[in-house]
Amino acid sequence: LSRPIPMTRPQKFGLIIAFWTLIALGFASSTWASYAVKGEPVSICRAAVWGFAEWYLWGALAVGVFAWSRRFPLTRESWKGNLPWHVPAWLLMMAIWCAGYVTVERWLTPYEGMAATWGGHFVLYLTKKPAFSLLVYACMVGPAQGVELYKAYLASIEERASAQEMLDGPDLEMRELGRDELKVLNARIEQDEV
């Protein structure tokens, strides 16, 4: 199995920005269309500001979610003990997101009917967004766990290849050691696949 060609840091950053930008554009166009259908049209610029503020904030918070997911993985063996740690993390991420979004919305796109105070606006979003923010949080934790599993899989493949190289070597004692190591690795991989 050949290893994928690693991406450079700028390539990764560009891919991440493109990902969040596509989501932001999708939500901005949906917001613009839904307001138009209700007979309360908003400018495409205002809808774009709302979409980009919402999703770039989540993109920035994704860094913390990925780090938290590495610290408290939800594997078959650890999910019962680690899942409770994700509840306060989700609540904190939601509060940070609400604070950031309210600040951006009040600063860039004030509108008629907006809550009179920042605190009132914050509470409005805090009570309006829990289910959606939980979904977003879970959609970040899932891929974070997938990345870690993939890294572990690649490491096991490399270990297996290293053990096979030992088997192919000229030294009989090293070959015997390599066979034993290969058996252990194969047993570990088979156990992980079950």
Short mmCIF file of C-alpha atoms in Angstrom, two decimals, residues 27-90:
data_model
loop_
_atom_site.label_atom_id
_atom_site.label_comp_id
_atom_site.label_asym_id
_atom_site.label_seq_id
_atom_site.Cartn_x
_atom_site.Cartn_y
_atom_site.Cartn_z
CA PHE A 27 -25.98 29.08 4.05
CA ALA A 28 -25.78 32.68 2.80
CA SER A 29 -27.71 31.85 -0.36
CA SER A 30 -30.26 29.87 1.66
CA THR A 31 -30.72 32.79 4.08
CA TRP A 32 -31.08 35.27 1.24
CA ALA A 33 -33.67 33.07 -0.51
CA SER A 34 -35.68 32.34 2.65
CA TYR A 35 -35.94 36.05 3.51
CA ALA A 36 -36.99 36.83 -0.07
CA VAL A 37 -39.71 34.15 0.02
CA LYS A 38 -41.04 35.55 3.33
CA GLY A 39 -41.33 38.96 1.70
CA GLU A 40 -38.59 40.44 3.90
CA PRO A 41 -35.74 40.71 1.41
CA VAL A 42 -32.22 41.31 2.66
CA SER A 43 -29.27 42.30 0.53
CA ILE A 44 -27.01 39.53 -0.72
CA CYS A 45 -24.15 41.30 1.09
CA ARG A 46 -25.94 41.13 4.44
CA ALA A 47 -26.76 37.45 3.89
CA ALA A 48 -23.11 36.82 2.97
CA VAL A 49 -21.87 38.58 6.12
CA TRP A 50 -24.20 36.41 8.20
CA GLY A 51 -23.11 33.23 6.42
CA PHE A 52 -19.39 33.96 6.56
CA ALA A 53 -19.53 35.15 10.18
CA GLU A 54 -21.37 32.01 11.20
CA TRP A 55 -19.17 29.49 9.41
CA TYR A 56 -15.77 31.11 9.69
CA LEU A 57 -16.37 31.30 13.46
CA TRP A 58 -17.15 27.57 13.47
CA GLY A 59 -14.06 26.99 11.34
CA ALA A 60 -11.90 28.80 13.88
CA LEU A 61 -13.48 26.83 16.73
CA ALA A 62 -12.85 23.57 14.85
CA VAL A 63 -9.19 23.81 15.86
CA GLY A 64 -10.23 23.52 19.50
CA VAL A 65 -12.73 20.75 18.78
CA PHE A 66 -10.06 18.70 16.96
CA ALA A 67 -7.61 19.18 19.84
CA TRP A 68 -10.27 18.25 22.41
CA SER A 69 -11.20 15.18 20.39
CA ARG A 70 -7.57 14.03 20.41
CA ARG A 71 -7.44 14.55 24.17
CA PHE A 72 -10.76 12.76 24.79
CA PRO A 73 -11.19 10.26 21.93
CA LEU A 74 -14.49 8.48 21.42
CA THR A 75 -13.17 5.02 20.62
CA ARG A 76 -14.88 1.73 21.32
CA GLU A 77 -12.91 1.41 24.55
CA SER A 78 -13.03 5.01 25.79
CA TRP A 79 -16.30 6.61 24.71
CA LYS A 80 -18.18 6.02 27.98
CA GLY A 81 -15.53 7.80 30.03
CA ASN A 82 -14.77 10.52 27.48
CA LEU A 83 -18.24 11.45 26.19
CA PRO A 84 -19.11 13.43 29.36
CA TRP A 85 -16.05 15.63 28.69
CA HIS A 86 -17.51 16.64 25.33
CA VAL A 87 -20.68 18.13 26.85
CA PRO A 88 -18.96 21.08 28.57
CA ALA A 89 -16.70 21.49 25.52
CA TRP A 90 -19.76 21.75 23.26
#
